[in-house]
XYZ file of N, CA, C and O in Angstrom:
436
model
N 18.594 2.719 -22.635
C 17.401 1.866 -21.966
C 17.511 2.374 -20.495
O 18.171 2.367 -19.714
N 16.121 2.445 -20.569
C 15.293 2.877 -18.788
C 15.198 1.911 -17.946
O 14.530 1.162 -18.503
N 15.604 1.529 -16.857
C 15.288 0.331 -16.256
C 14.099 1.353 -14.858
O 14.594 2.388 -14.420
N 13.421 0.691 -14.480
C 12.213 1.060 -13.340
C 12.450 0.288 -12.281
O 12.163 -0.934 -12.549
N 12.576 0.602 -11.050
C 12.622 -0.443 -10.015
C 11.041 0.163 -9.320
O 11.152 1.543 -9.102
N 10.451 -1.048 -9.020
C 9.195 -0.406 -8.002
C 9.209 -0.865 -6.708
O 9.733 -2.221 -6.444
N 9.444 0.185 -5.798
C 9.053 -0.235 -4.358
C 8.104 -0.830 -4.011
O 6.871 -0.944 -4.632
N 8.286 -1.860 -3.119
C 6.953 -2.364 -2.687
C 6.033 -2.059 -2.131
O 6.063 -0.836 -1.167
N 4.876 -1.930 -1.928
C 3.686 -1.497 -1.624
C 3.512 -1.818 -0.100
O 3.047 -3.339 -0.085
N 3.644 -0.994 0.804
C 3.577 -1.501 2.119
C 1.958 -1.941 2.607
O 1.012 -1.396 1.966
N 1.689 -2.959 3.379
C 0.327 -3.642 3.555
C 0.153 -3.726 4.683
O 0.894 -3.983 5.699
N -1.129 -3.547 5.462
C -1.582 -3.513 6.814
C -2.557 -4.769 6.947
O -3.248 -4.915 6.277
N -2.489 -5.225 8.258
C -3.277 -6.184 8.745
C -3.588 -5.964 10.007
O -2.888 -5.385 10.908
N -4.826 -5.802 10.521
C -5.221 -4.877 11.562
C -6.626 -5.729 11.904
O -7.301 -6.052 11.313
N -7.130 -6.076 13.041
C -8.239 -6.255 13.664
C -8.307 -6.540 15.054
O -7.103 -6.167 15.818
N -9.611 -6.715 15.616
C -9.693 -7.147 17.202
C -10.164 -8.704 17.399
O -10.218 -9.059 16.545
N -9.442 -9.202 18.500
C -9.601 -10.789 19.025
C -10.704 -10.393 20.321
O -9.871 -9.799 21.215
N -11.261 -11.230 20.221
C -12.224 -11.030 21.758
C -12.051 -12.296 22.745
O -12.325 -13.605 22.051
N -11.268 -11.821 23.537
C -11.339 -13.106 24.476
C -12.446 -13.765 24.987
O -13.675 -13.003 25.332
N -12.309 -15.533 25.387
C -13.720 -15.899 25.873
C -13.505 -15.554 27.274
O -12.894 -15.076 27.997
N -14.766 -15.773 28.130
C -14.575 -15.259 29.559
C -13.434 -16.219 30.297
O -13.313 -17.565 30.014
N -12.659 -15.182 30.856
C -11.727 -16.089 31.558
C -10.519 -16.538 30.841
O -9.696 -17.467 31.624
N -10.626 -15.984 29.965
C -9.136 -16.230 28.986
C -8.357 -15.098 28.239
O -7.369 -15.421 27.484
N -8.786 -13.845 29.128
C -8.190 -12.666 28.812
C -6.322 -12.972 28.813
O -5.520 -12.595 27.558
N -6.190 -13.315 29.970
C -4.446 -13.488 30.308
C -3.988 -14.456 29.485
O -2.539 -14.180 29.040
N -4.926 -15.424 29.188
C -3.720 -16.360 28.281
C -3.902 -15.673 26.766
O -2.840 -16.277 26.372
N -4.839 -15.154 26.211
C -4.937 -14.779 25.082
C -3.796 -13.685 25.020
O -2.893 -13.407 24.114
N -3.692 -12.664 25.919
C -2.774 -11.460 25.803
C -1.461 -12.090 26.096
O -0.225 -11.849 25.266
N -1.011 -13.185 26.626
C 0.167 -13.942 26.780
C 0.603 -14.457 25.458
O 1.562 -14.123 25.268
N -0.254 -14.743 24.634
C -0.077 -15.620 23.447
C 0.360 -14.511 22.549
O 0.989 -14.625 21.602
N -0.787 -12.925 22.393
C -0.389 -11.897 21.593
C 0.892 -11.497 21.853
O 1.687 -11.332 20.938
N 1.169 -11.049 23.069
C 2.434 -10.738 23.620
C 3.809 -11.297 22.926
O 4.408 -10.508 22.765
N 3.689 -12.469 23.062
C 4.841 -13.528 22.629
C 5.017 -13.295 21.063
O 6.247 -13.974 20.625
N 4.170 -12.910 20.278
C 4.163 -12.605 18.971
C 4.948 -11.063 18.805
O 5.449 -10.974 17.838
N 5.109 -10.023 19.670
C 5.102 -9.092 19.319
C 6.750 -8.969 18.870
O 7.150 -8.508 17.620
N 7.572 -8.959 19.739
C 9.083 -8.981 19.197
C 9.601 -9.621 18.575
O 10.142 -9.146 17.368
N 9.018 -11.163 18.389
C 9.685 -11.893 17.502
C 9.114 -11.348 15.726
O 9.765 -11.337 14.732
N 8.269 -11.094 15.823
C 7.355 -10.360 14.537
C 7.695 -9.131 14.189
O 8.201 -9.017 13.095
N 8.453 -8.620 14.835
C 9.319 -7.007 14.546
C 10.358 -7.437 13.695
O 10.836 -6.470 13.615
N 10.951 -8.431 14.539
C 12.371 -8.901 14.001
C 12.064 -9.692 12.567
O 13.173 -9.945 11.956
N 10.835 -10.128 12.039
C 10.880 -10.656 10.649
C 11.065 -10.030 9.572
O 10.760 -8.506 9.632
N 11.928 -10.298 8.486
C 12.262 -9.420 7.404
C 11.043 -8.881 6.813
O 9.545 -9.426 6.590
N 10.985 -7.698 6.586
C 9.740 -6.548 6.044
C 8.915 -5.864 7.138
O 7.819 -5.258 6.519
N 8.875 -6.608 8.349
C 8.257 -5.886 9.562
C 8.194 -4.375 9.562
O 9.371 -4.203 9.820
N 7.633 -3.359 9.014
C 7.498 -2.100 9.351
C 7.018 -1.481 10.932
O 7.407 -0.611 11.624
N 5.957 -2.384 11.081
C 5.253 -2.035 12.830
C 4.412 -3.340 12.913
O 3.916 -3.797 11.997
N 4.302 -3.251 14.524
C 3.550 -4.448 15.012
C 3.436 -3.900 16.463
O 4.366 -3.846 17.152
N 1.798 -3.940 16.573
C 1.401 -3.363 17.777
C 0.447 -3.966 18.452
O -0.506 -4.682 17.499
N 0.029 -4.265 19.758
C -0.888 -4.913 20.273
C -1.371 -3.987 21.198
O -0.684 -3.557 21.931
N -2.728 -3.490 21.154
C -3.277 -2.690 22.340
C -4.333 -3.520 23.002
O -5.486 -4.340 22.562
N -4.781 -3.007 24.126
C -6.171 -3.692 24.581
C -6.935 -2.629 24.941
O -6.651 -1.631 25.467
N -8.474 -3.004 24.672
C -9.137 -2.038 24.675
C -10.063 -2.054 25.861
O -10.133 -3.013 26.958
N -10.516 -0.689 26.347
C -11.413 -0.791 27.651
C -12.320 -2.025 27.601
O -12.617 -2.523 28.870
N -12.931 -2.482 26.834
C -14.357 -3.553 26.405
C -13.457 -4.654 26.840
O -14.613 -6.177 26.686
N -12.025 -5.142 26.959
C -11.248 -6.615 26.759
C -11.330 -7.092 25.718
O -10.182 -7.822 25.496
N -11.585 -6.610 24.670
C -10.866 -6.888 23.482
C -9.335 -6.077 23.022
O -8.670 -5.091 23.376
N -8.448 -7.273 22.040
C -7.391 -6.756 21.870
C -7.399 -6.173 20.570
O -8.114 -6.816 19.718
N -6.718 -5.325 20.000
C -6.460 -4.741 18.899
C -5.095 -4.883 18.065
O -3.845 -4.936 19.078
N -4.823 -5.679 17.350
C -3.602 -6.046 16.571
C -3.458 -5.255 15.251
O -4.243 -4.914 14.774
N -2.355 -4.457 15.370
C -1.961 -3.280 14.376
C -0.365 -4.020 13.574
O 0.231 -3.559 14.179
N -0.222 -4.324 12.426
C 0.984 -4.662 11.608
C 1.423 -3.829 10.445
O -0.187 -3.806 9.816
N 2.205 -3.365 10.033
C 2.548 -3.138 8.822
C 3.886 -3.693 8.126
O 4.586 -3.905 8.806
N 3.497 -3.743 6.827
C 4.796 -4.813 6.362
C 4.999 -4.362 4.981
O 4.219 -3.758 4.142
N 6.358 -4.269 4.863
C 6.849 -3.491 3.443
C 6.451 -4.349 2.070
O 6.054 -3.547 1.155
N 5.563 -5.557 2.212
C 4.989 -6.167 1.105
C 4.112 -7.140 1.311
O 4.429 -7.921 2.713
N 3.379 -7.861 0.521
C 2.362 -9.043 0.557
C 3.318 -10.155 0.976
O 3.078 -10.789 1.704
N 4.376 -9.846 -0.166
C 4.975 -11.321 0.255
C 5.836 -11.316 1.647
O 5.961 -12.548 1.934
N 6.336 -10.334 2.115
C 6.932 -10.261 3.835
C 5.746 -11.033 4.509
O 6.123 -11.536 5.382
N 4.366 -10.167 4.513
C 3.395 -10.448 5.247
C 3.320 -12.529 5.269
O 3.166 -12.955 6.134
N 3.263 -12.567 3.644
C 2.744 -14.076 3.756
C 4.147 -15.117 4.048
O 3.817 -16.075 4.937
N 5.317 -14.598 4.183
C 6.414 -15.097 4.738
C 6.046 -15.276 6.425
O 6.338 -16.432 6.813
N 5.761 -14.409 7.155
C 5.551 -14.122 8.375
C 4.448 -15.410 8.587
O 4.674 -15.754 9.849
N 3.055 -15.161 8.125
C 1.940 -15.886 8.167
C 2.568 -17.677 8.428
O 1.838 -18.204 8.627
N 3.452 -17.601 7.197
C 4.274 -18.919 7.069
C 4.905 -19.819 8.243
O 5.364 -20.783 8.271
N 5.376 -18.655 9.124
C 6.485 -19.230 10.286
C 5.925 -20.247 11.341
O 4.685 -20.432 11.798
N 6.578 -20.987 12.152
C 6.371 -21.979 13.049
C 5.522 -21.309 14.104
O 4.879 -21.257 14.715
N 6.083 -19.802 14.559
C 5.433 -18.750 15.159
C 3.956 -18.449 15.241
O 3.392 -18.883 15.875
N 3.763 -18.049 13.823
C 2.430 -17.961 13.509
C 1.283 -19.431 13.333
O 0.126 -18.938 13.873
N 1.859 -20.170 12.860
C 1.551 -21.426 12.738
C 0.969 -21.833 14.169
O -0.249 -22.407 14.379
N 1.853 -21.970 15.525
C 1.651 -22.031 16.944
C 0.457 -21.292 17.359
O -0.363 -21.286 17.992
N 0.682 -20.177 16.867
C -0.400 -19.105 17.544
C -1.618 -19.677 16.916
O -2.708 -19.929 17.838
N -1.666 -19.967 15.679
C -3.211 -20.074 14.847
C -3.774 -21.355 15.563
O -4.998 -21.433 15.452
N -2.972 -22.310 15.846
C -3.370 -23.629 16.683
C -4.006 -23.588 18.035
O -5.205 -23.547 18.338
N -3.079 -22.397 18.988
C -3.587 -22.157 20.286
C -4.557 -21.521 20.171
O -5.604 -21.114 21.160
N -4.865 -20.100 19.273
C -5.652 -18.928 19.615
C -7.157 -19.605 19.725
O -8.265 -18.811 20.450
N -7.718 -20.268 19.090
C -9.025 -20.459 19.079
C -9.839 -21.075 20.319
O -10.775 -20.370 20.744
N -9.087 -21.534 21.023
C -9.369 -22.084 22.592
C -9.553 -20.556 23.307
O -10.181 -21.125 24.377
N -8.835 -19.620 23.047
C -9.080 -18.418 23.757
C -10.101 -17.550 23.417
O -10.336 -16.451 23.740
N -10.395 -17.771 22.064
C -11.252 -16.460 21.862
C -12.816 -16.759 21.591
O -13.112 -18.210 21.295
N -13.605 -15.743 22.025
C -14.906 -15.658 21.894
C -15.228 -15.311 20.296
O -15.392 -13.967 19.891
N -15.573 -16.524 19.654
C -15.598 -16.252 17.980
C -14.643 -16.025 17.425
O -13.506 -16.026 17.732
N -14.890 -15.323 15.926
C -13.843 -15.421 14.666
C -13.331 -14.223 15.120
O -13.837 -13.354 15.202
N -11.529 -13.801 15.027
C -11.410 -12.773 14.962
C -11.877 -11.709 13.800
O -12.378 -11.878 12.681
N -12.221 -10.219 14.362
C -12.276 -9.171 13.278
C -11.136 -8.955 12.707
O -10.777 -7.928 13.218
N -10.856 -8.974 11.486
C -9.482 -8.633 10.750
C -9.705 -8.137 9.461
O -10.316 -8.253 9.109
N -8.716 -7.172 9.323
C -8.706 -6.314 7.798
C -7.288 -6.226 7.172
O -6.508 -6.353 7.824
N -7.396 -6.578 5.979
C -6.126 -6.479 5.061
C -6.141 -5.231 4.202
O -7.407 -5.074 3.663
N -4.933 -4.625 3.877
C -5.096 -3.500 2.588
C -4.076 -3.178 2.259
O -2.961 -2.975 3.130
N -3.907 -2.681 1.406
C -2.691 -1.931 0.744
C -2.694 -0.353 0.914
O -3.574 0.239 1.354
N -1.403 -0.330 1.835
C -1.564 1.250 1.963
C -1.497 2.715 1.067
O -0.485 2.256 0.034
N -2.224 3.442 0.949
C -2.433 4.220 0.214
C -1.705 5.575 0.154
O -1.123 5.966 -0.542
N -1.425 5.860 1.305
C -0.438 6.996 1.781
C 0.869 6.587 1.802
O 1.180 5.585 1.939
N 1.952 7.767 1.683
C 3.581 7.232 1.951
C 3.952 6.938 3.168
O 3.531 7.640 3.990
N 4.403 5.604 2.893
C 4.982 5.307 4.442
C 6.192 6.075 4.567
O 7.230 6.128 3.570
N 6.347 6.997 5.480
C 7.608 7.504 6.275
C 8.726 7.157 5.507
O 9.665 7.515 5.237
N 9.115 5.492 6.187
C 10.113 4.772 5.968
C 10.634 4.904 4.356
O 11.854 5.055 4.222
N 9.817 4.907 3.693
C 10.073 4.678 2.363
C 10.061 5.919 1.675
O 10.181 6.081 0.099
N 9.253 7.045 2.392
C 9.258 8.370 1.816
C 10.956 8.572 1.077
O 11.863 8.696 2.050
N 10.901 9.406 0.397
C 12.215 10.106 -0.159
C 12.965 9.444 -0.948
O 14.152 9.108 -1.438
């Protein structure tokens, strides 16, 4: 009998968040407070925050699987952020989600 184990497919979540005028410092603090705790969540492969020259924030996350991302999104940390963020955002976040089609280096070999 042959059994096959399937490695989970890494998924990425990435996008831009635009602060309301006068709210960049508050939004930056909220986003930075997510970084280290999120990196420690099970299944987190990468979690990065960038600040663009135009003042927008770019968030880039890679998770071992969709299930890991779903667990992360259900944490009190993320729920609190989702409640606090709208008051600091100019419009809705521009977000993208997708399965990684290239081999993730940590999973290669």
